[in-house]
Amino acid sequence: MAVLVTGGAGYIGSHMVLALQDAGDQAVVLDNLSTGFRSAVGAAATFIEGDFGDQALVERIIATHGITAIAHFAAKIVVPESVADPLGYYLNNTAKARNLIAAAVATGVRHFIFSSTAAVYGDASGGAVGEDAPLAPMSPYGRSKLMVEWMLADTAAAHDLRYVVLRYFNVAGADPAGRAGQSTRDATHLIKVAVQAALGRRPGMSIFGMDYDTPDGTCLRDYIQVSDLAQAHRDALAYLRAGHDSHTFNCGYGQGYSVRQVVDVVKAASGVDFPVTMVPRRAGDPPAIVADNSRIKAVLGWRPRYDDLSAIVTQALDWERRLHNQRP
Ligand code: UFG
């Protein structure tokens, strides 16, 4: 059974390809290499360079490779960029996803896994947020993803398609065996930025906002290790293949760390006291967001294996060193 992985040359998608292969599934990657890397996809997977919004292309791929499920990762993912370029986000994340879903319906692909985001909740400072919490995204990024959740629900009601929506919290770390990691150029995500500062890839880093209503004034996030997240997708696929109904799950550990705490962990793990500048808040950032993960554990039986911030940071450091050697 072949699975179409859009964005399979990217950070999370490449870990999904490894997880599928480890489980004996065939992966077919569709990626336009706008941020991903051809080298991130190993020889065991089929790679096609192209746009997931090209419905005719996707329909041809589905027919040619016997695709029975789609895992849709390809997206623009930077919250502040979405504030500056909302129409780019609505085109790429929303309008093109409509074409991908239409290709699934037209060809009879019945299983769809969608990479959604904790950004659909907006400010969730009241404690761990469950899937039924109010949806109030604070950025075009969050709204561009939420609209796809709605499209999937409406499509599943009208057609023979079932889906799992996975709402990712903050994804970090790398494949523990060192086969994949976050290679994105000009990365903006906290752990990647801090690790690059520790390894001298950048002169230092900034903390965006010290005046939030949180224990130390910096934003709280729930950091989930990328292979644990890939495992959640495998669990979702098994759930759909077993005939269960469409469902939505949070993917996080249920533990919040402040930006300052993360920076301290990176300094401790690397042994480098890199320069950190305090600057004003960044647009679109919710103060705190932590997952209630009881549903994914109960329904999918998801069992995370790498729930340890220090270990996650060490994986990110190891991967960054490896990249450093490849791209001096
Ligand atoms: N931050 C800094 N300095 C940096 C980078 C980030 O202080 O150089 C802060 C941000 O302001 C924020 C926190 O670190 O408070 C985390 O920021 P990231 O950019 O790493 O991640 P986001 O929380 O903005 O977004 C990520 C994903 C989204 C997901 C969201 C869920 O990109 O897809 O987590 O919380 F929806």
Short mmCIF file of C-alpha atoms in Angstrom, two decimals, residues 3 5 195 250-251 279 281 295 298:
data_model
loop_
_atom_site.label_atom_id
_atom_site.label_comp_id
_atom_site.label_asym_id
_atom_site.label_seq_id
_atom_site.Cartn_x
_atom_site.Cartn_y
_atom_site.Cartn_z
CA VAL A 3 1.21 6.54 0.74
CA VAL A 5 3.61 12.21 1.24
CA VAL A 195 21.18 25.67 18.30
CA ASN A 250 -3.51 17.28 19.42
CA CYS A 251 0.14 16.29 19.07
CA VAL A 279 13.52 42.53 21.86
CA ARG A 281 7.04 40.93 20.98
CA ARG A 295 -7.35 12.02 23.24
CA ALA A 298 -6.67 7.07 24.37
#
